[in-house]
Amino acid sequence: MNSTFKSGTIAALAAVALTTASMTGAAGAASAARLSTAAATVAKADPPAFAPADPKSRDRAKLNADAALAAGAGRLHKGSGDAFTLSANTAGTYGLQYLTYERTYKGLPVFGGEVVVGTDRAGQVIQQVVTGQTAQIKVATKPSTTAAQAAATARALLPDVDDATSAKLVVHATTATPKLAWRLQVSGRTATGRPSILDVFVDARTGSVIDKFDKVREGTGRSYYNGTVTIDTSGSSGSFRMVDSTRPGLQCGGQNGSAYTKSTDSWGNGSGTDLETACVDALYAAQREWDMLRDWLGRNGHSGTGRSFPIRVGLSDVNAFWNGSYTTFGHNQAGNQQATPMDVVGHEFGHSVFTNTPGGDTGNNEVGGLNESTGDIFGALTEAFANNPNDPPDYEVGEEVNLVGSGPIRYMYNPSQVGDPNCYSSTIPNTEVHKAAGPQNHWFYLLAEGNNPGGGKPSSPICQGGPASVTGIGIQKAGKIFMSTLLAKTQPWTHAKARVASLNAAKALFPNSCVEFNAVKAAWEAVSVRGTSDPTCVANPDTFSLQVSPGSGAADPGGSATTTLSTVTTGGNAQQIQLRTGTLPAGVTASFNPATIQSGQSSTLTLNVAASAAPGAYTVQVIAQGTAQTQTQNYSLTVNRPIPDQFSVALSPASGSVDAGASTNSTLTTTTTSGNPQQIQLRTGTLPAGVTASFNPATIQSGQSSALTIGTAASVPAGTYPIQVTAQGTAQTQTATYTLTVTRPGDPDSFSVRLDPEAGTATAGGTATSTVNTATTGGQPQQVTLSAAKLPNGVTVAFDPATVQSGQSSRLTFTVASTTKNGTYPITVTATGTSQTQTASYALTVTGGTSTGDFTVAVSPSSATVPAGGSATTTLSTQVTTGRPIPLTLAADGVPPGATVTFSPSSINSGESSTVTVATSSTTPAQTYTITLNANGAVSHGTSFSLTVNGGGGGDEWQEWHSYNVGDEVTYQGARYRCVIAHTSQPDWTPNIVPALWQPIG
């Protein structure tokens, strides 16, 4: 961290320099429009605002949110073609969790269809799921117009177009009837020369414009002096940059986007026209706003994910604006001051917060007005947090700048003072966005200060039909409620939705009090935003949450399943809880240990399943009945099918040779493989003439053995005889085969040959196998040589071994060339002995590859991690599987924003490889992407490459409460470490004592 200063002259830090980190509690001079910092004193007793939920609670929130999504399908207008994917779990104040689900319809993104589910820090759902979609989607997904036609329509909306994105098919679902649409973004300038980024929706059937929204949000202000201040820059002796190394993404420079550099770490000359001075003002304000978001509102940076955005000064315009990627600031009309006072900078970065909360910033003038008001509110919050005596906190917008010679541009406590509406009406959706900011600005002032706060602070009017008075709760509490309101935002955002979301936020943030809830409600009534479906609040309730973990289990009939019930006191005092279940399935009983607990304690639930219980899946309702509240959770119980009584049987040996007239022995062994042992009766199938068999004993239990004796008469002909042994149990029957070879030494030498199997199939280029079995059928064994005849073209044969004694076997392998024609070929196998020759037939079926050939594709390595602006390489390889090589063209899908994918070479034949380079830019967002690498030809295949982009993580020094990504590098106590597991750092998780999170590096 570098200490950098702006003063009237270029100088080192003086003894009287103001350190902003200590300003929060400092007293500031009061004036007619100044606000109180008394709320900061109250907040000291509160838990830390920035306290994200632990991983286990985040997993629990996901499970509970998924369940809430399923339960609310009707209210969410979910149809058969809809699917939901979790896109973000954002931490709110005090660790509240806000889970955003993106909706698709038959694979197409749905604008306005996203759903937000709010939970407490423990992961329990505390707010009704909400969405901006108004009706169930039932649209055809095939467009009648082309993407090119939609692009032409969109480009015609701006007289001066710089760029346009590709048109993508979506479903537009914020109007009464959802429609298939082409969506694209057009960048350029309006007829008056103002910058514009239009988000355009073109009806995919008619070609007309359904919706269009300008993403450039304008604000106004002027440069003023914050006194001698400390700002965070980077660099070392002789080379310094206006880049904040502790707040990733935050930097300041000119209109070319590059940060200012200097040989000394002292910036600005205090002049109203000096751009370096403007950057000091802008960085100071943005850094105070970042700290306010973290310390007061519990948000991780302007983006919510630990990042901020660049600042550009020197805009040749009486203006300042946010364009979705960076903020830019011009000058006042007189040209003697830059537009970088604290509330203007806070306003523009407030737009970035609005953009980076659920629902984004797309919408009509009502959304625009709420967005502009959001900027004003964050400007006021930033001034209050900084509490700089050179710009004491107030609720006037741009009060330090004489933009056009008429003082402040907006008064939050009385918007009508400059002609803006104080009260909400049906005309607001058609009102210019800066004027449309009036009602919510007015609401925030009333919520924070009340209508008649006294102490030199201005009074604020109440609209007709509102309450007689409103008592404020302090700006810090008001800010917490407003931040949580934004985290429940859905498209399109309205004042009515904001009212319900802010009431829910007040309940969630202050669960033991209705004071804040009632103040929020009174403030909305005071600006004419009326309620129709408000939540309710009961003062100081004793509440608790219930969690069942695991949430499912299985048991065999006669067995049991267990789970743990955990409770947490979420409001008021702990209460006694009686535990029980709802109606249980037949044959299932439940017991709790203990059955009575205090909230905050746990109990073990055991479900005992009788042997007679019917198999199936059951839902068991767990009921926790407290003295002030009852909670329920469901447990999914699966009763398994009864385990059958089964056994296996084996013979050892399974074959034997005997001279006619003699006998041979084998042992039959049984094993109980499941269930209980059973009684088994032993017998054989039909025996050859002159062959007998007996068991000792003939009746056994599974798990026991029996001796099998096979006798032969002197008249039995030489040969090989399969004898089936049957083991018939009370619940199952098993069989085994004993192969008996009978020889007759006095007879002429003879043998037999057979193939097993006698037919097979091989793909051209592959193989087929069989076993050649020989048996001595008379006299003595003899040497047998094996061969094959009538082989088709391209087929070769191998015997292993090629010579055997009669009674032995050989492995036969057919190898088929890729050029062999398809068909079925009869092949004769000849066994030539010393006294006779025998033959057997094999039917070989050959199937060929396709004429175009086929291949597989793979990538190695399959993943990489790079910082934003870095690159990674991998190798894409192909292998021919059938047919001949074919030409392929290489391409990539799912490329991250700002990144490129190149192939060297870009065209190959199957069987060849290519080097793939993935290059990111400094604007590529930090997250994990799945890139599909495609090899396209007559046959096409693809494979996935996982790329993790991180933002360089937290600068040089390790910090508490910072979000780190895998690969981030930090310095701690002079040593360097690399992050190996993504996490948010806790105060005692320093790299030197948590090796599971940090790896030392050279």
CSV table of C-alpha atoms in Angstrom, one decimal, residues 83-455:
chain,number,residue,atom,x,y,z
A,83,ALA,CA,-34.9,-25.4,-16.5
A,84,PHE,CA,-33.1,-23.5,-13.7
A,85,THR,CA,-29.4,-23.2,-13.2
A,86,LEU,CA,-27.8,-21.6,-10.1
A,87,SER,CA,-25.6,-18.7,-11.5
A,88,ALA,CA,-24.6,-16.9,-8.3
A,89,ASN,CA,-24.8,-17.1,-4.5
A,90,THR,CA,-24.1,-13.6,-3.3
A,91,ALA,CA,-23.2,-12.8,0.3
A,92,GLY,CA,-25.3,-10.0,1.8
A,93,THR,CA,-25.1,-8.0,5.1
A,94,TYR,CA,-24.5,-10.2,8.1
A,95,GLY,CA,-23.9,-13.2,5.8
A,96,LEU,CA,-27.5,-13.3,4.4
A,97,GLN,CA,-27.4,-15.4,1.1
A,98,TYR,CA,-29.1,-14.5,-2.1
A,99,LEU,CA,-29.1,-17.3,-4.7
A,100,THR,CA,-29.8,-16.3,-8.3
A,101,TYR,CA,-31.1,-18.9,-10.7
A,102,GLU,CA,-31.0,-18.4,-14.5
A,103,ARG,CA,-34.0,-19.8,-16.4
A,104,THR,CA,-33.9,-21.4,-19.9
A,105,TYR,CA,-36.8,-22.4,-22.1
A,106,LYS,CA,-36.0,-25.4,-24.3
A,107,GLY,CA,-32.4,-24.4,-24.0
A,108,LEU,CA,-32.9,-20.7,-24.8
A,109,PRO,CA,-32.1,-18.0,-22.2
A,110,VAL,CA,-35.1,-16.3,-20.7
A,111,PHE,CA,-34.9,-12.5,-20.2
A,112,GLY,CA,-36.8,-11.7,-17.0
A,113,GLY,CA,-37.1,-15.3,-16.0
A,114,GLU,CA,-34.3,-15.4,-13.4
A,115,VAL,CA,-35.4,-16.3,-9.8
A,116,VAL,CA,-33.9,-15.0,-6.5
A,117,VAL,CA,-34.1,-17.0,-3.3
A,118,GLY,CA,-33.0,-15.4,0.0
A,119,THR,CA,-31.7,-17.4,2.9
A,120,ASP,CA,-30.3,-16.5,6.3
A,121,ARG,CA,-26.6,-17.1,7.0
A,122,ALA,CA,-27.3,-20.7,8.1
A,123,GLY,CA,-28.9,-21.5,4.8
A,124,GLN,CA,-32.6,-21.4,5.8
A,125,VAL,CA,-35.0,-19.8,3.3
A,126,ILE,CA,-36.3,-16.6,4.8
A,127,GLN,CA,-38.0,-14.9,1.8
A,128,GLN,CA,-40.5,-16.0,-0.8
A,129,VAL,CA,-38.9,-16.8,-4.2
A,130,VAL,CA,-39.4,-14.0,-6.7
A,131,THR,CA,-39.2,-13.6,-10.5
A,132,GLY,CA,-39.8,-10.9,-13.1
A,133,GLN,CA,-41.6,-13.3,-15.4
A,134,THR,CA,-45.3,-12.7,-15.7
A,135,ALA,CA,-46.7,-15.7,-17.5
A,136,GLN,CA,-45.8,-19.3,-18.4
A,137,ILE,CA,-43.8,-19.6,-21.6
A,138,LYS,CA,-45.5,-21.3,-24.6
A,139,VAL,CA,-43.7,-20.1,-27.7
A,140,ALA,CA,-42.3,-21.8,-30.8
A,141,THR,CA,-38.5,-21.7,-30.9
A,142,LYS,CA,-37.9,-21.5,-34.6
A,143,PRO,CA,-37.6,-17.8,-35.8
A,144,SER,CA,-39.2,-16.3,-38.9
A,145,THR,CA,-36.6,-13.6,-39.2
A,146,THR,CA,-32.8,-14.0,-39.4
A,147,ALA,CA,-30.1,-12.8,-37.1
A,148,ALA,CA,-28.9,-10.5,-39.8
A,149,GLN,CA,-32.3,-8.8,-40.2
A,150,ALA,CA,-32.5,-8.3,-36.4
A,151,ALA,CA,-29.0,-6.7,-36.4
A,152,ALA,CA,-30.0,-4.3,-39.2
A,153,THR,CA,-33.1,-3.3,-37.2
A,154,ALA,CA,-31.1,-2.7,-34.1
A,155,ARG,CA,-28.3,-0.8,-35.8
A,156,ALA,CA,-30.8,1.6,-37.2
A,157,LEU,CA,-31.7,2.8,-33.7
A,158,LEU,CA,-28.4,4.8,-33.4
A,159,PRO,CA,-27.3,7.3,-36.0
A,160,ASP,CA,-23.6,6.6,-35.2
A,161,VAL,CA,-22.8,2.9,-34.6
A,162,ASP,CA,-19.3,1.8,-33.4
A,163,ASP,CA,-20.0,-1.9,-32.8
A,164,ALA,CA,-22.7,-4.5,-32.5
A,165,THR,CA,-22.7,-7.9,-30.9
A,166,SER,CA,-24.0,-11.1,-32.6
A,167,ALA,CA,-27.8,-11.6,-32.3
A,168,LYS,CA,-28.7,-14.5,-30.0
A,169,LEU,CA,-32.1,-16.2,-29.7
A,170,VAL,CA,-33.8,-15.7,-26.3
A,171,VAL,CA,-37.3,-15.6,-24.8
A,172,HIS,CA,-38.4,-12.1,-23.7
A,173,ALA,CA,-40.7,-12.8,-20.7
A,174,THR,CA,-41.2,-9.5,-18.9
A,175,THR,CA,-44.4,-8.5,-20.8
A,176,ALA,CA,-47.9,-10.1,-20.5
A,177,THR,CA,-47.1,-12.5,-23.3
A,178,PRO,CA,-43.6,-14.0,-23.6
A,179,LYS,CA,-42.1,-13.8,-27.1
A,180,LEU,CA,-39.2,-15.4,-29.0
A,181,ALA,CA,-36.7,-12.6,-29.7
A,182,TRP,CA,-33.3,-11.8,-31.1
A,183,ARG,CA,-31.1,-10.0,-28.5
A,184,LEU,CA,-28.0,-8.0,-29.3
A,185,GLN,CA,-26.2,-4.9,-28.1
A,186,VAL,CA,-25.4,-1.9,-30.2
A,187,SER,CA,-22.7,0.7,-29.2
A,188,GLY,CA,-22.3,4.2,-30.6
A,189,ARG,CA,-23.6,7.7,-30.1
A,190,THR,CA,-27.0,9.3,-30.1
A,191,ALA,CA,-28.0,12.2,-32.4
A,192,THR,CA,-26.8,14.6,-29.7
A,193,GLY,CA,-23.4,12.9,-29.6
A,194,ARG,CA,-24.0,11.2,-26.2
A,195,PRO,CA,-22.4,7.7,-25.8
A,196,SER,CA,-25.0,4.9,-25.9
A,197,ILE,CA,-25.0,1.1,-25.4
A,198,LEU,CA,-28.4,-0.1,-26.4
A,199,ASP,CA,-29.7,-3.5,-25.3
A,200,VAL,CA,-32.2,-4.4,-28.1
A,201,PHE,CA,-34.8,-7.2,-28.3
A,202,VAL,CA,-36.2,-7.8,-31.8
A,203,ASP,CA,-39.3,-10.0,-32.3
A,204,ALA,CA,-38.0,-13.1,-34.0
A,205,ARG,CA,-41.3,-13.6,-35.8
A,206,THR,CA,-42.3,-10.1,-36.9
A,207,GLY,CA,-38.9,-8.3,-36.9
A,208,SER,CA,-40.2,-5.4,-34.8
A,209,VAL,CA,-38.5,-4.0,-31.7
A,210,ILE,CA,-40.0,-5.4,-28.5
A,211,ASP,CA,-37.7,-3.6,-26.0
A,212,LYS,CA,-34.6,-1.5,-26.0
A,213,PHE,CA,-32.7,-0.1,-23.0
A,214,ASP,CA,-29.7,2.2,-22.9
A,215,LYS,CA,-27.0,0.8,-20.5
A,216,VAL,CA,-25.1,4.1,-20.2
A,217,ARG,CA,-26.3,5.7,-17.0
A,218,GLU,CA,-25.4,9.4,-16.8
A,219,GLY,CA,-24.7,11.5,-13.8
A,220,THR,CA,-23.4,15.0,-13.2
A,221,GLY,CA,-21.0,16.7,-10.7
A,222,ARG,CA,-17.8,18.7,-10.4
A,223,SER,CA,-14.4,18.4,-8.9
A,224,TYR,CA,-13.9,19.7,-5.4
A,225,TYR,CA,-11.2,19.3,-2.8
A,226,ASN,CA,-11.2,16.7,-0.1
A,227,GLY,CA,-8.1,18.2,1.6
A,228,THR,CA,-4.9,16.3,2.1
A,229,VAL,CA,-5.9,12.7,1.9
A,230,THR,CA,-4.3,9.2,1.7
A,231,ILE,CA,-5.1,7.1,-1.3
A,232,ASP,CA,-3.9,3.6,-2.2
A,233,THR,CA,-1.6,3.4,-5.3
A,234,SER,CA,1.1,0.9,-6.4
A,235,GLY,CA,4.7,0.9,-7.4
A,236,SER,CA,8.1,1.5,-5.8
A,237,SER,CA,10.7,4.2,-5.7
A,238,GLY,CA,11.0,5.9,-9.1
A,239,SER,CA,7.9,4.3,-10.7
A,240,PHE,CA,4.4,4.7,-9.3
A,241,ARG,CA,1.0,4.1,-10.8
A,242,MET,CA,-2.5,5.2,-10.0
A,243,VAL,CA,-3.5,1.5,-9.6
A,244,ASP,CA,-5.1,0.3,-6.4
A,245,SER,CA,-3.3,-3.0,-5.7
A,246,THR,CA,-5.6,-3.7,-2.7
A,247,ARG,CA,-8.9,-3.3,-4.6
A,248,PRO,CA,-8.5,-5.3,-7.9
A,249,GLY,CA,-9.7,-3.5,-11.0
A,250,LEU,CA,-9.7,0.0,-9.4
A,251,GLN,CA,-7.3,2.5,-11.2
A,252,CYS,CA,-7.5,6.0,-12.6
A,253,GLY,CA,-6.1,7.7,-15.7
A,254,GLY,CA,-7.1,9.5,-18.9
A,255,GLN,CA,-9.6,8.7,-21.6
A,256,ASN,CA,-7.3,6.2,-23.3
A,257,GLY,CA,-7.9,3.8,-20.3
A,258,SER,CA,-4.3,3.8,-19.1
A,259,ALA,CA,-3.5,4.5,-15.4
A,260,TYR,CA,-1.5,7.7,-14.7
A,261,THR,CA,2.2,7.0,-13.8
A,262,LYS,CA,4.8,9.2,-12.0
A,263,SER,CA,8.3,9.0,-10.6
A,264,THR,CA,7.1,10.1,-7.2
A,265,ASP,CA,4.2,9.0,-5.1
A,266,SER,CA,2.7,12.5,-4.6
A,267,TRP,CA,-0.2,13.3,-6.9
A,268,GLY,CA,-2.1,16.4,-7.9
A,269,ASN,CA,-1.6,20.1,-7.5
A,270,GLY,CA,-5.1,21.0,-6.0
A,271,SER,CA,-6.2,22.8,-9.2
A,272,GLY,CA,-9.8,22.4,-10.4
A,273,THR,CA,-8.6,21.8,-13.9
A,274,ASP,CA,-5.7,19.4,-13.2
A,275,LEU,CA,-6.6,15.8,-14.3
A,276,GLU,CA,-4.1,14.2,-11.9
A,277,THR,CA,-5.9,16.1,-9.1
A,278,ALA,CA,-9.3,14.8,-10.4
A,279,CYS,CA,-7.9,11.2,-10.2
A,280,VAL,CA,-6.9,11.8,-6.5
A,281,ASP,CA,-10.5,12.9,-5.8
A,282,ALA,CA,-12.0,10.0,-7.7
A,283,LEU,CA,-9.7,7.3,-6.2
A,284,TYR,CA,-10.3,8.7,-2.7
A,285,ALA,CA,-14.1,8.6,-3.1
A,286,ALA,CA,-14.1,5.1,-4.8
A,287,GLN,CA,-11.8,3.7,-2.1
A,288,ARG,CA,-14.1,5.1,0.7
A,289,GLU,CA,-17.1,3.7,-1.1
A,290,TRP,CA,-15.4,0.2,-1.3
A,291,ASP,CA,-14.7,0.4,2.5
A,292,MET,CA,-18.2,1.5,3.2
A,293,LEU,CA,-19.7,-1.4,1.2
A,294,ARG,CA,-17.5,-3.9,3.1
A,295,ASP,CA,-17.7,-2.4,6.7
A,296,TRP,CA,-21.3,-1.1,6.7
A,297,LEU,CA,-23.1,-3.2,4.1
A,298,GLY,CA,-21.1,-6.5,4.0
A,299,ARG,CA,-20.4,-6.4,0.3
A,300,ASN,CA,-17.2,-7.7,-1.3
A,301,GLY,CA,-16.2,-4.7,-3.5
A,302,HIS,CA,-18.2,-2.8,-6.1
A,303,SER,CA,-18.8,-6.0,-8.1
A,304,GLY,CA,-19.7,-8.1,-5.1
A,305,THR,CA,-17.0,-10.6,-6.0
A,306,GLY,CA,-14.0,-8.7,-4.8
A,307,ARG,CA,-13.4,-6.5,-7.8
A,308,SER,CA,-13.9,-2.8,-8.8
A,309,PHE,CA,-13.8,-0.9,-12.1
A,310,PRO,CA,-11.4,1.6,-13.8
A,311,ILE,CA,-11.9,5.4,-13.6
A,312,ARG,CA,-11.3,7.7,-16.6
A,313,VAL,CA,-11.0,11.5,-16.2
A,314,GLY,CA,-10.8,14.3,-18.8
A,315,LEU,CA,-14.1,13.6,-20.6
A,316,SER,CA,-14.7,16.5,-22.9
A,317,ASP,CA,-18.3,17.0,-21.7
A,318,VAL,CA,-20.4,18.5,-18.9
A,319,ASN,CA,-21.1,15.0,-17.6
A,320,ALA,CA,-20.0,11.8,-15.9
A,321,PHE,CA,-21.3,8.3,-16.6
A,322,TRP,CA,-21.0,4.6,-16.0
A,323,ASN,CA,-21.0,2.4,-19.2
A,324,GLY,CA,-21.1,-1.1,-17.7
A,325,SER,CA,-17.3,-1.5,-17.7
A,326,TYR,CA,-15.8,1.7,-16.3
A,327,THR,CA,-16.7,5.2,-14.9
A,328,THR,CA,-15.7,8.4,-16.8
A,329,PHE,CA,-15.8,12.0,-15.6
A,330,GLY,CA,-15.9,15.3,-17.4
A,331,HIS,CA,-16.1,18.9,-16.1
A,332,ASN,CA,-18.6,21.6,-15.1
A,333,GLN,CA,-20.1,24.0,-17.5
A,334,ALA,CA,-17.7,26.8,-16.5
A,335,GLY,CA,-14.8,24.4,-17.3
A,336,ASN,CA,-13.0,25.3,-14.1
A,337,GLN,CA,-13.6,22.1,-12.0
A,338,GLN,CA,-13.6,18.4,-12.8
A,339,ALA,CA,-16.7,16.3,-12.1
A,340,THR,CA,-15.1,14.2,-9.4
A,341,PRO,CA,-16.6,15.2,-6.0
A,342,MET,CA,-17.3,12.4,-3.6
A,343,ASP,CA,-21.0,12.0,-4.1
A,344,VAL,CA,-20.7,12.1,-7.9
A,345,VAL,CA,-18.0,9.4,-7.9
A,346,GLY,CA,-20.1,7.4,-5.3
A,347,HIS,CA,-23.1,7.9,-7.6
A,348,GLU,CA,-21.3,6.5,-10.7
A,349,PHE,CA,-19.9,3.5,-8.8
A,350,GLY,CA,-23.4,3.1,-7.3
A,351,HIS,CA,-24.5,2.3,-10.9
A,352,SER,CA,-21.9,-0.5,-11.0
A,353,VAL,CA,-23.4,-2.0,-7.8
A,354,PHE,CA,-26.9,-1.9,-9.4
A,355,THR,CA,-25.5,-3.5,-12.6
A,356,ASN,CA,-23.8,-6.3,-10.6
A,357,THR,CA,-26.8,-7.3,-8.5
A,358,PRO,CA,-29.5,-9.8,-9.6
A,359,GLY,CA,-31.6,-8.6,-12.5
A,360,GLY,CA,-28.8,-6.3,-13.8
A,361,ASP,CA,-29.6,-2.8,-15.0
A,362,THR,CA,-31.7,-3.5,-18.1
A,363,GLY,CA,-35.2,-2.0,-18.2
A,364,ASN,CA,-37.5,1.0,-18.9
A,365,ASN,CA,-37.5,4.5,-17.3
A,366,GLU,CA,-38.8,3.1,-14.0
A,367,VAL,CA,-35.8,0.8,-13.8
A,368,GLY,CA,-33.6,3.8,-14.9
A,369,GLY,CA,-35.0,6.0,-12.2
A,370,LEU,CA,-34.4,3.4,-9.6
A,371,ASN,CA,-30.9,3.0,-11.0
A,372,GLU,CA,-30.2,6.8,-10.8
A,373,SER,CA,-31.6,6.9,-7.3
A,374,THR,CA,-29.3,4.0,-6.4
A,375,GLY,CA,-26.3,6.1,-7.5
A,376,ASP,CA,-27.6,9.1,-5.3
A,377,ILE,CA,-28.0,6.8,-2.3
A,378,PHE,CA,-24.6,5.3,-2.6
A,379,GLY,CA,-23.1,8.8,-3.0
A,380,ALA,CA,-24.8,9.8,0.3
A,381,LEU,CA,-23.6,6.6,2.0
A,382,THR,CA,-20.1,7.2,0.9
A,383,GLU,CA,-20.1,10.8,2.2
A,384,ALA,CA,-21.5,9.6,5.5
A,385,PHE,CA,-18.8,6.8,5.8
A,386,ALA,CA,-15.9,9.1,4.9
A,387,ASN,CA,-17.2,11.9,7.2
A,388,ASN,CA,-14.6,14.3,5.6
A,389,PRO,CA,-14.9,17.8,7.1
A,390,ASN,CA,-14.0,19.2,3.7
A,391,ASP,CA,-17.2,17.7,2.4
A,392,PRO,CA,-19.5,16.9,5.4
A,393,PRO,CA,-22.2,14.3,4.8
A,394,ASP,CA,-25.5,15.5,3.3
A,395,TYR,CA,-28.4,14.4,1.1
A,396,GLU,CA,-27.8,16.9,-1.7
A,397,VAL,CA,-26.4,15.6,-5.1
A,398,GLY,CA,-23.6,17.6,-6.6
A,399,GLU,CA,-23.8,20.3,-4.0
A,400,GLU,CA,-20.2,21.2,-4.5
A,401,VAL,CA,-20.5,21.8,-8.2
A,402,ASN,CA,-22.2,24.6,-10.0
A,403,LEU,CA,-23.0,22.5,-13.0
A,404,VAL,CA,-25.1,25.0,-14.9
A,405,GLY,CA,-25.1,27.8,-12.4
A,406,SER,CA,-28.0,26.6,-10.3
A,407,GLY,CA,-26.5,24.8,-7.4
A,408,PRO,CA,-27.2,21.1,-6.5
A,409,ILE,CA,-28.8,19.0,-9.2
A,410,ARG,CA,-31.0,16.9,-6.8
A,411,TYR,CA,-32.3,17.2,-3.2
A,412,MET,CA,-33.0,13.8,-1.8
A,413,TYR,CA,-35.0,15.2,1.2
A,414,ASN,CA,-37.2,17.3,-1.2
A,415,PRO,CA,-36.8,16.3,-4.9
A,416,SER,CA,-39.4,18.9,-5.9
A,417,GLN,CA,-37.0,21.7,-4.9
A,418,VAL,CA,-35.5,21.3,-8.4
A,419,GLY,CA,-38.8,20.2,-10.1
A,420,ASP,CA,-38.4,16.4,-9.6
A,421,PRO,CA,-41.4,14.4,-8.2
A,422,ASN,CA,-41.5,13.7,-4.5
A,423,CYS,CA,-44.2,11.0,-4.8
A,424,TYR,CA,-44.7,7.9,-6.9
A,425,SER,CA,-47.4,8.0,-9.5
A,426,SER,CA,-48.4,6.1,-12.7
A,427,THR,CA,-46.4,8.7,-14.7
A,428,ILE,CA,-43.0,7.6,-13.2
A,429,PRO,CA,-42.4,4.8,-15.8
A,430,ASN,CA,-42.5,7.5,-18.5
A,431,THR,CA,-40.5,10.1,-16.6
A,432,GLU,CA,-36.9,11.0,-17.5
A,433,VAL,CA,-34.7,8.8,-15.4
A,434,HIS,CA,-32.9,11.5,-13.4
A,435,LYS,CA,-36.3,13.0,-12.4
A,436,ALA,CA,-37.7,9.5,-11.8
A,437,ALA,CA,-35.1,9.0,-9.1
A,438,GLY,CA,-37.2,11.4,-6.9
A,439,PRO,CA,-39.5,8.9,-5.1
A,440,GLN,CA,-36.8,6.4,-4.0
A,441,ASN,CA,-34.4,9.2,-3.0
A,442,HIS,CA,-37.2,10.7,-0.9
A,443,TRP,CA,-38.0,7.3,0.6
A,444,PHE,CA,-34.3,6.8,1.6
A,445,TYR,CA,-34.1,10.1,3.3
A,446,LEU,CA,-37.3,9.5,5.3
A,447,LEU,CA,-36.1,6.0,6.2
A,448,ALA,CA,-32.6,7.2,7.4
A,449,GLU,CA,-33.6,10.6,9.0
A,450,GLY,CA,-37.4,10.8,9.2
A,451,ASN,CA,-39.6,13.7,8.1
A,452,ASN,CA,-38.6,16.1,10.9
A,453,PRO,CA,-35.2,14.9,12.2
A,454,GLY,CA,-34.2,18.2,13.9
A,455,GLY,CA,-30.6,19.0,14.8
